[in-house]
CSV table of C-alpha atoms and ligand atoms in Angstrom, one decimal:
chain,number,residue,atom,x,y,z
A,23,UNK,CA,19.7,-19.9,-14.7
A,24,UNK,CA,22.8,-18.9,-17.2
A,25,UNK,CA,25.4,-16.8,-14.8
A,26,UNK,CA,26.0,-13.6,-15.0
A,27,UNK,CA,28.1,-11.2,-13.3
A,28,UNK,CA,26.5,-8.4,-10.7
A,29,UNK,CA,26.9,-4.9,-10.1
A,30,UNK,CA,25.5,-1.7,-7.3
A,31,UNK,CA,25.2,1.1,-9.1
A,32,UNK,CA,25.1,4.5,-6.8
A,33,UNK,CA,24.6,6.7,-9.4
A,34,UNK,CA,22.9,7.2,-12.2
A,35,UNK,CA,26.1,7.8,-14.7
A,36,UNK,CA,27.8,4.6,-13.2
A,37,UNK,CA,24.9,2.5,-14.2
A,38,UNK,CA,24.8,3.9,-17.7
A,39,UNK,CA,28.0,3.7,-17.8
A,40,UNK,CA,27.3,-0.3,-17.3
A,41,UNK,CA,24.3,-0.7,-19.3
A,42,UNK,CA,23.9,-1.6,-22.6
A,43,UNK,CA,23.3,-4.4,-25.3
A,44,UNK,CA,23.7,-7.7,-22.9
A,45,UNK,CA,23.0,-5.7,-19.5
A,46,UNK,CA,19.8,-5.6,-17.7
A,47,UNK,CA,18.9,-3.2,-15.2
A,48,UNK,CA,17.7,-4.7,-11.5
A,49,UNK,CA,14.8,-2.9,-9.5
A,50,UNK,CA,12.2,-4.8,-8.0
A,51,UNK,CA,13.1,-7.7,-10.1
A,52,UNK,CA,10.2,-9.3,-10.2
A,53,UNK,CA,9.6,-9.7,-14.1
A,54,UNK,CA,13.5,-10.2,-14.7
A,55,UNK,CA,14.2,-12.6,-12.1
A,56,UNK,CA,11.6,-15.2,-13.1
A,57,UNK,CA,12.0,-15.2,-16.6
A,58,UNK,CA,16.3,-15.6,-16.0
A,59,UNK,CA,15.7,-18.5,-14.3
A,60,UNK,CA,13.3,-19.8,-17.0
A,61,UNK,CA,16.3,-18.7,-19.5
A,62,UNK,CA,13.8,-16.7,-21.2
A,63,UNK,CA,16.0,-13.5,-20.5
A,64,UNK,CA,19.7,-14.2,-20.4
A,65,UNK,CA,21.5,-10.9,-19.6
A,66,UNK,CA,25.7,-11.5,-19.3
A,67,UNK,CA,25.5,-8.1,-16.6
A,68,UNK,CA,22.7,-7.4,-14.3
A,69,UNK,CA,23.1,-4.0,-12.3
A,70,UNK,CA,21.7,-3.0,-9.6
A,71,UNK,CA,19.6,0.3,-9.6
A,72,UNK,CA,18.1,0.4,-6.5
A,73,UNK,CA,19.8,2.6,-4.9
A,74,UNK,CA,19.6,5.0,-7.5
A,75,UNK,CA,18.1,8.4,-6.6
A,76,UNK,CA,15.4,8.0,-8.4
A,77,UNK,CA,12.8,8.2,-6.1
A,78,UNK,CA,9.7,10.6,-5.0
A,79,UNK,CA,6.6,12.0,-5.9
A,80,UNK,CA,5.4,15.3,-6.0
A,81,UNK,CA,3.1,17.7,-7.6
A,82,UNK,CA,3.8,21.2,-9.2
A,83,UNK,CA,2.2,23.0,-12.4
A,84,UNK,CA,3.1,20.4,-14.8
A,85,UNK,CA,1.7,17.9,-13.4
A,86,UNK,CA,2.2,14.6,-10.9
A,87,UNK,CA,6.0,13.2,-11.1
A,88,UNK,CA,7.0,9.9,-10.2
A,89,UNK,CA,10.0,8.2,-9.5
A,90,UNK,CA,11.0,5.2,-11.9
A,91,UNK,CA,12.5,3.2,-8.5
A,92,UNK,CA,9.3,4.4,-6.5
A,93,UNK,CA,7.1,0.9,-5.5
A,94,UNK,CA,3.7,0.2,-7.0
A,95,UNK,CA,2.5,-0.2,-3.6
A,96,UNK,CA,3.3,3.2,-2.4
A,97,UNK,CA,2.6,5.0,-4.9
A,98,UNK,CA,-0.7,3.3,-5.0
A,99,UNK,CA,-1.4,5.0,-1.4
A,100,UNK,CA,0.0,8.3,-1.8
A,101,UNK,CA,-2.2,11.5,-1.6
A,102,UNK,CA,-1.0,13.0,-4.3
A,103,UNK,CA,-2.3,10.0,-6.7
A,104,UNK,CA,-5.3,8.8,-4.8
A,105,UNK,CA,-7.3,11.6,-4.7
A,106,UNK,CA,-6.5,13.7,-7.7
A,107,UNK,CA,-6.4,10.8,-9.9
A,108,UNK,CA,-8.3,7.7,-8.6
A,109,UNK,CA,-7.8,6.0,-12.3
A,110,UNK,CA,-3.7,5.2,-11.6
A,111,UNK,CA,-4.6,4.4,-7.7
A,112,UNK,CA,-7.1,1.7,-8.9
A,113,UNK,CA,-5.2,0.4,-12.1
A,114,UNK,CA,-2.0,-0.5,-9.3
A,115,UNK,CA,-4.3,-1.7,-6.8
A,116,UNK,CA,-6.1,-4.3,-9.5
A,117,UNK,CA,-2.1,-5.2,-10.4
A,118,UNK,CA,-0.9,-8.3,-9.1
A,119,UNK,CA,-0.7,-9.2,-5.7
A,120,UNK,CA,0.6,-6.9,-2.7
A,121,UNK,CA,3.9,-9.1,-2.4
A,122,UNK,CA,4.6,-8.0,-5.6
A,123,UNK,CA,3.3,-4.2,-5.8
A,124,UNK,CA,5.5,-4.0,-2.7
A,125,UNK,CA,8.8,-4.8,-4.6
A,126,UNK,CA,7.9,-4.1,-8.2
A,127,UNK,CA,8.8,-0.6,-9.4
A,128,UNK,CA,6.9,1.8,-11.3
A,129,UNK,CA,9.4,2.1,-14.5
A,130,UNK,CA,9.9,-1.9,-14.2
A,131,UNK,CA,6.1,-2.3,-14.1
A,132,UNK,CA,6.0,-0.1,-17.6
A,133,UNK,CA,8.6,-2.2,-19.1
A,134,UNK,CA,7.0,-5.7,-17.4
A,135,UNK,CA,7.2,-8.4,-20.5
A,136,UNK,CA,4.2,-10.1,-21.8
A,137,UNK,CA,2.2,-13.0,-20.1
A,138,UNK,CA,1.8,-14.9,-23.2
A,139,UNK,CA,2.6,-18.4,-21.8
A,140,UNK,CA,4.6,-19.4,-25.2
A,141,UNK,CA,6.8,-16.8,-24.5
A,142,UNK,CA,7.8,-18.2,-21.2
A,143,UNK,CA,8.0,-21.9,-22.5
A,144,UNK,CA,11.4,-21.8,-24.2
A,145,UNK,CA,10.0,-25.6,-25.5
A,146,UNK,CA,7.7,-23.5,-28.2
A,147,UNK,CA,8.3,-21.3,-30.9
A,148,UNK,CA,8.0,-17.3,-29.9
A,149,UNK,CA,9.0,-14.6,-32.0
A,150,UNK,CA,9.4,-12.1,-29.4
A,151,UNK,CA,12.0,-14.7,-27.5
A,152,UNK,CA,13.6,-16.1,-30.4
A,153,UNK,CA,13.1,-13.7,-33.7
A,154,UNK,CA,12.0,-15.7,-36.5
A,155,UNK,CA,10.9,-18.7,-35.0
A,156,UNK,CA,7.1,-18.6,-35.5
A,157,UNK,CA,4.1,-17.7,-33.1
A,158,UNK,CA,2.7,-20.9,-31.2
A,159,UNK,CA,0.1,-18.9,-29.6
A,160,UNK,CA,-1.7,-18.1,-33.2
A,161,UNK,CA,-2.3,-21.7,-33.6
A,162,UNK,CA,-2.4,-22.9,-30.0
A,163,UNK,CA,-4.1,-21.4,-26.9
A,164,UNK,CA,-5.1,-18.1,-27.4
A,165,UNK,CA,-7.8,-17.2,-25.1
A,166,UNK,CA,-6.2,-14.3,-23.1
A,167,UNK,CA,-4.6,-12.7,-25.9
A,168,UNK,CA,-5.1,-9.5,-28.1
A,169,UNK,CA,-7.6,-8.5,-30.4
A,170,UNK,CA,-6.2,-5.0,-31.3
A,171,UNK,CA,-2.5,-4.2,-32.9
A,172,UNK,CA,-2.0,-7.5,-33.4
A,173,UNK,CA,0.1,-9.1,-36.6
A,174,UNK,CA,1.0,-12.3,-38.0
A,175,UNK,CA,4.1,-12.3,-36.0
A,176,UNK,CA,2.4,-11.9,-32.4
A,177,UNK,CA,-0.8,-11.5,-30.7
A,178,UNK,CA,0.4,-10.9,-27.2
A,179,UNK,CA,-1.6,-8.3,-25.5
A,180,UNK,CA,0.2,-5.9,-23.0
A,181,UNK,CA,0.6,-6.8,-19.6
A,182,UNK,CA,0.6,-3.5,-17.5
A,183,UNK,CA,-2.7,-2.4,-15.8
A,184,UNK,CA,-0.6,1.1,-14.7
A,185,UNK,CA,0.2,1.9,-18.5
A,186,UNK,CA,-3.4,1.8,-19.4
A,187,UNK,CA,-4.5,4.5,-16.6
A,188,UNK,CA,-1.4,6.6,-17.9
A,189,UNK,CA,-2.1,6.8,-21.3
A,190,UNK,CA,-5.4,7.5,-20.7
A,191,UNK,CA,-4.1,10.8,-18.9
A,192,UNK,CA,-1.4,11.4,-21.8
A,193,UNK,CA,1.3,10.7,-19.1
A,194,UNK,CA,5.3,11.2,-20.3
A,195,UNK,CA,8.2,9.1,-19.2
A,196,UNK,CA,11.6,11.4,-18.8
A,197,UNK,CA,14.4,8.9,-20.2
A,198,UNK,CA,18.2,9.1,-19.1
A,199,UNK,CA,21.1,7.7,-21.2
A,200,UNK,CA,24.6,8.4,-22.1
A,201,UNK,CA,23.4,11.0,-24.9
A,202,UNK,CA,21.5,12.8,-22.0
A,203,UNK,CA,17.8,13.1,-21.2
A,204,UNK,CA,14.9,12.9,-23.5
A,205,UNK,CA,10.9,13.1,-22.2
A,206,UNK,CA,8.5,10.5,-24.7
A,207,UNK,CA,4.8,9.9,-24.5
A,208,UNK,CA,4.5,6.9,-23.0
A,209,UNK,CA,2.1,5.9,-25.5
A,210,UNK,CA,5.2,6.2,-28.2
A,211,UNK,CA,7.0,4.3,-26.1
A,212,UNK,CA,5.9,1.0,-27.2
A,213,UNK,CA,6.1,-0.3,-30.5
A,214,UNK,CA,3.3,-2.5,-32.3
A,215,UNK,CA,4.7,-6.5,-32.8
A,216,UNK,CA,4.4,-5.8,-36.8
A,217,UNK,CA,7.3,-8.2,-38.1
A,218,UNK,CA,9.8,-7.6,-35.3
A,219,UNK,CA,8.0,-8.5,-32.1
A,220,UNK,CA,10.9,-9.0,-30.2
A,221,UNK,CA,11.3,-5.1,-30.2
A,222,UNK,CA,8.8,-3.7,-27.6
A,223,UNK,CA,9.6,-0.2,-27.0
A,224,UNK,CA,11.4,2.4,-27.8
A,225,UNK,CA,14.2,2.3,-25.7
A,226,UNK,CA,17.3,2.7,-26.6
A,227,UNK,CA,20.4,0.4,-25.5
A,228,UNK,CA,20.8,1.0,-21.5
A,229,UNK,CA,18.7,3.7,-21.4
A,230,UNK,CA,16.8,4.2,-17.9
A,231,UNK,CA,13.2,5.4,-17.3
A,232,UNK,CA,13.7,8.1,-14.7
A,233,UNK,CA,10.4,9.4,-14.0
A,234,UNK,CA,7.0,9.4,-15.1
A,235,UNK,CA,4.8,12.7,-15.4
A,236,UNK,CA,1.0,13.1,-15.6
A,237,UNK,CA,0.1,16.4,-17.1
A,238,UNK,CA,-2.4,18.5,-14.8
A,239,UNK,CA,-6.0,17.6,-15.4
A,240,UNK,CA,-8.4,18.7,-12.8
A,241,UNK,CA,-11.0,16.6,-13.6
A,242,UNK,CA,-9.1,13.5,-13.5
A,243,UNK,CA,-10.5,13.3,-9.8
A,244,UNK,CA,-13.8,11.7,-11.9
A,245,UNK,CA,-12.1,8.6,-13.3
A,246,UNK,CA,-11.8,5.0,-13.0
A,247,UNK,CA,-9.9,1.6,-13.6
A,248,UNK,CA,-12.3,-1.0,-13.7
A,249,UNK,CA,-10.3,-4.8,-14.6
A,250,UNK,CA,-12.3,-7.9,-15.9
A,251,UNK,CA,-10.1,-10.8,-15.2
A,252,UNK,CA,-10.8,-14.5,-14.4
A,253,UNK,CA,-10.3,-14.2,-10.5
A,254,UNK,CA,-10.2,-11.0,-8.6
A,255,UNK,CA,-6.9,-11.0,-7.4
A,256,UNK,CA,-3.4,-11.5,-8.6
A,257,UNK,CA,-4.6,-12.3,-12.3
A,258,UNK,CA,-4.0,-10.2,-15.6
A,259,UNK,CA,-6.6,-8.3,-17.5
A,260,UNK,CA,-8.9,-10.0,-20.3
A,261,UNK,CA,-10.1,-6.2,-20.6
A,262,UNK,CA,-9.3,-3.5,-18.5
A,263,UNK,CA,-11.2,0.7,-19.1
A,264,UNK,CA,-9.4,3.3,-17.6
A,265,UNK,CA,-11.4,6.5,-17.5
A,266,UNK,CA,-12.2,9.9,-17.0
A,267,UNK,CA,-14.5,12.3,-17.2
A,268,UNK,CA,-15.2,15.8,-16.9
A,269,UNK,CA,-19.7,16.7,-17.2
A,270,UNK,CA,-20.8,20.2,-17.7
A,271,UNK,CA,-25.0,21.1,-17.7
A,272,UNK,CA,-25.4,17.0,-17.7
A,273,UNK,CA,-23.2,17.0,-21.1
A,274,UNK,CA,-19.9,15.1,-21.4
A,275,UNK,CA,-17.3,18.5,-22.1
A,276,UNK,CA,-14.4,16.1,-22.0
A,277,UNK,CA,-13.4,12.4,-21.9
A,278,UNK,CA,-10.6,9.8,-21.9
A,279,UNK,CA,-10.7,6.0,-22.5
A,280,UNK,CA,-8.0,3.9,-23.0
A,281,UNK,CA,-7.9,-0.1,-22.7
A,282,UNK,CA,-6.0,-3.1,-21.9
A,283,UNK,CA,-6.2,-6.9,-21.7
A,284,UNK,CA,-6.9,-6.4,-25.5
A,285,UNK,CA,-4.4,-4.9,-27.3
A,286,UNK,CA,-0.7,-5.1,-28.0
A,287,UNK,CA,0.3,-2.0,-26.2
A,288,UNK,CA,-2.1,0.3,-23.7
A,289,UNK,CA,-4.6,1.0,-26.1
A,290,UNK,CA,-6.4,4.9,-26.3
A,291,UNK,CA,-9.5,5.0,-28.6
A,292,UNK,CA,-10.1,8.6,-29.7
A,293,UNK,CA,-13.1,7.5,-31.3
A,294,UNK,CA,-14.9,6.4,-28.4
A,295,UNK,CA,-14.0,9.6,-27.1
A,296,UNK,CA,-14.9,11.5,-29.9
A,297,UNK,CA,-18.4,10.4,-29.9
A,298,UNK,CA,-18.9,11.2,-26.5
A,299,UNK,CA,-17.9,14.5,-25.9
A,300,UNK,CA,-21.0,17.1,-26.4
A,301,UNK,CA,-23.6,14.1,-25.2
A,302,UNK,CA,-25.6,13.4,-22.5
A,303,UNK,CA,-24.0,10.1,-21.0
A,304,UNK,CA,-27.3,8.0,-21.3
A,305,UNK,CA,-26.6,4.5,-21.2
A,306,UNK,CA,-27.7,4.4,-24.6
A,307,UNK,CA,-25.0,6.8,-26.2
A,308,UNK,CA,-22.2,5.4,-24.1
A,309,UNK,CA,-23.0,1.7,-25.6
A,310,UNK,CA,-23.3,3.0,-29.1
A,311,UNK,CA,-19.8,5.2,-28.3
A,312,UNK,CA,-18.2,1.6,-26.4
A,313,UNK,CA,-19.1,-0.2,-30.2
A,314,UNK,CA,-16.3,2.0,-31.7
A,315,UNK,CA,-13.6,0.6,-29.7
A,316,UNK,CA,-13.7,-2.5,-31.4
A,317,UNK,CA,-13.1,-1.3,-35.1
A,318,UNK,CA,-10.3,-3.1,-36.7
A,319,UNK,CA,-10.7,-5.9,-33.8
A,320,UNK,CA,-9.1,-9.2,-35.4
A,321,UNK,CA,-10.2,-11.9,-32.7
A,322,UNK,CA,-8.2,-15.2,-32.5
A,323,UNK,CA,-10.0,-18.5,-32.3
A,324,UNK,CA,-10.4,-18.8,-27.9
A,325,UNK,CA,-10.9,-14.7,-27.9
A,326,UNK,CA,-13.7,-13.7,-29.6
A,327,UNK,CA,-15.5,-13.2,-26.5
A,328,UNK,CA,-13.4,-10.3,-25.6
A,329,UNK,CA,-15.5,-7.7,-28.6
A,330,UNK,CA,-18.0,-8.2,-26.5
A,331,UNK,CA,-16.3,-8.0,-23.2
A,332,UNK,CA,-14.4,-4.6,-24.3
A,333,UNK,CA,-17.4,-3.2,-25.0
A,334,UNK,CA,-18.9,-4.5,-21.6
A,335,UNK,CA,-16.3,-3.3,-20.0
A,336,UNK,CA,-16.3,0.4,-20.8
A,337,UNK,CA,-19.8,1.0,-20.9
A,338,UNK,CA,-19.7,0.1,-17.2
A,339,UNK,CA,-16.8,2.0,-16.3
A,340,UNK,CA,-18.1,5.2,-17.8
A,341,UNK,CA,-21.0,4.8,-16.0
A,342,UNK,CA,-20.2,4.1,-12.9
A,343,UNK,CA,-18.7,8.0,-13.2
A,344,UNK,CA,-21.6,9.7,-14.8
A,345,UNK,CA,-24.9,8.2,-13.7
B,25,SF4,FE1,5.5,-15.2,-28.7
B,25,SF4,FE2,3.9,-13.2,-29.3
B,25,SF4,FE3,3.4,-15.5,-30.3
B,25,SF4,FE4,3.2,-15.2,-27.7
B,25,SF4,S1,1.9,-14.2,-29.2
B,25,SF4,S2,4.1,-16.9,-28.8
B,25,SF4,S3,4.8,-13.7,-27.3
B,25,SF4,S4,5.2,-14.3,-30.7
């Protein structure tokens, strides 16, 4: 591990007063930690945020809000997520192991880095470590990677379980800076690889994701995370369908579906949507709705098997809510 020096921060102007270009922010640490000691990240300043106060989560008429520093464990549990909306519960239960959903934060788990194993190896050429320096995982082992949003600079597909289930619900992160405050989609948030990979988000230098806000939706209490992954436990998506769905007079009135495990950010398909909504959920119109999601698919030589899988995947999730 390259040193670095450490900071507390107690507030949030002190830390952004220390963040920027060369500074990474600490919370649960357990995406920055590992890759500093692989020298994949190799931050000059690392400051701590934990005791920020950005904690809590409570409910009013704009929605659920959730503090960035709040842990994936216990937000997992709370009453205010489980019941009304079962999809982000489920999507941070399937997430790694309970070690880690006990440290890892909510806004760290947004901004978790990729799993492609390339990117990790500091032996092998990455763009999105080292800009410029090829893809290994286009040519090499490609089995868990993405299908969707992909480019001939990277095919990593997005990490985070959590992002899926919140940009299936159209969830906004509020982010804090020295210019002040600014609320995002979090589906803007992150950037397709295109030519410049190594740019994942939106972010701007030392910026801070403060909270993260669900938007009401009453029938989000009908929705579901379902995960498709090698092993059952502590293992990353090869497709993930995060769900919801609201049925009137045995018709689907509304609907949301967004996927991971495939793409290169949490990936919402307004198509399969689309050709749900005024149907009767029959297993036959789901399937036929599920074939959309893989338009515009570009599978890799291990991955091919995922078209199927994704389609697998969200036929079964959708109905396990409607039959
Ligand atoms: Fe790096 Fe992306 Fe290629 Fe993986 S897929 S080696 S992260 S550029």
């Amino acid at each position: 591990m390259r040193a670095f020096d450490f900071a507390v921060a107690r507030t949030v102007p002190e830390a952004l007063a220390r963040g920027g270009a060369g500074t990474a922010y600490l919370a649960g640490g357990t995406t920055l930690v590992d890759l500093m000691k692989l020298e994949v990240l190799t931050p000059r300043h690392v400051v701590d945020i934990n005791h920020l106060p950005l904690r809590g989560v409570h409910a009013d008429r704009d929605g659920l809000h959730v503090g960035a520093l709040e842990r994936m464990s216990d937000v997992a549990d709370h009453p205010l997520v489980a019941h009304p909306y079962p999809v982000i519960s489920q999507a941070l239960r399937a997430s790694a192991s309970p070690q880690l959903r006990n440290m890892a934060s909510i806004g760290g788990n947004l901004l978790q880095r990729t799993r492609c194993g390339y990117y990790r190896d500091t032996a092998t050429a990455c763009n999105r470590r080292t800009p410029g320096s090829g893809c290994a995982a286009i040519g090499g082992e490609n089995r868990g990677h993405a299908i969707l949003g992909t480019s001939d600079a990277c095919v990593a597909a997005h990490p985070s379980d959590l992002a899926v289930a919140l940009v299936a619900l159209d969830a906004s992160v509020l982010l804090t800076g020295r210019a002040g405050t600014r609320e995002l989609r979090l589906a803007d948030l992150y950037r397709l690889p295109g030519e410049t990979p190594h740019l994942e988000h939106d972010l701007r230098p030392g910026e801070l994701i403060a909270r993260v806000t669900v938007p009401p939706l009453d029938w989000a209490r009908r929705s579901a995370y379902l995960k498709v992954r090698d092993r059952t436990s502590y293992e990353f998506a090869l497709a993930s369908a995060a769900v919801a769905v609201s049925l009137r007079g045995g018709l689907v009135r509304d609907v949301r579906v967004a996927v991971g495990g495939v793409g290169t950010r949490p990936w919402r398909l307004p198509a399969v949507e689309e050709a749900l909504r005024g149907r009767a959920p029959r297993p036959e119109v789901v399937e036929a709705a599920a074939e959309r999601a893989v338009a515009g698919a570009r599978p890799l030589a291990h991955n091919a098997f995922k078209l199927t899988l994704l389609r697998r995947t969200i036929t079964r999730a959708l109905l396990s809510l409607t039959e």
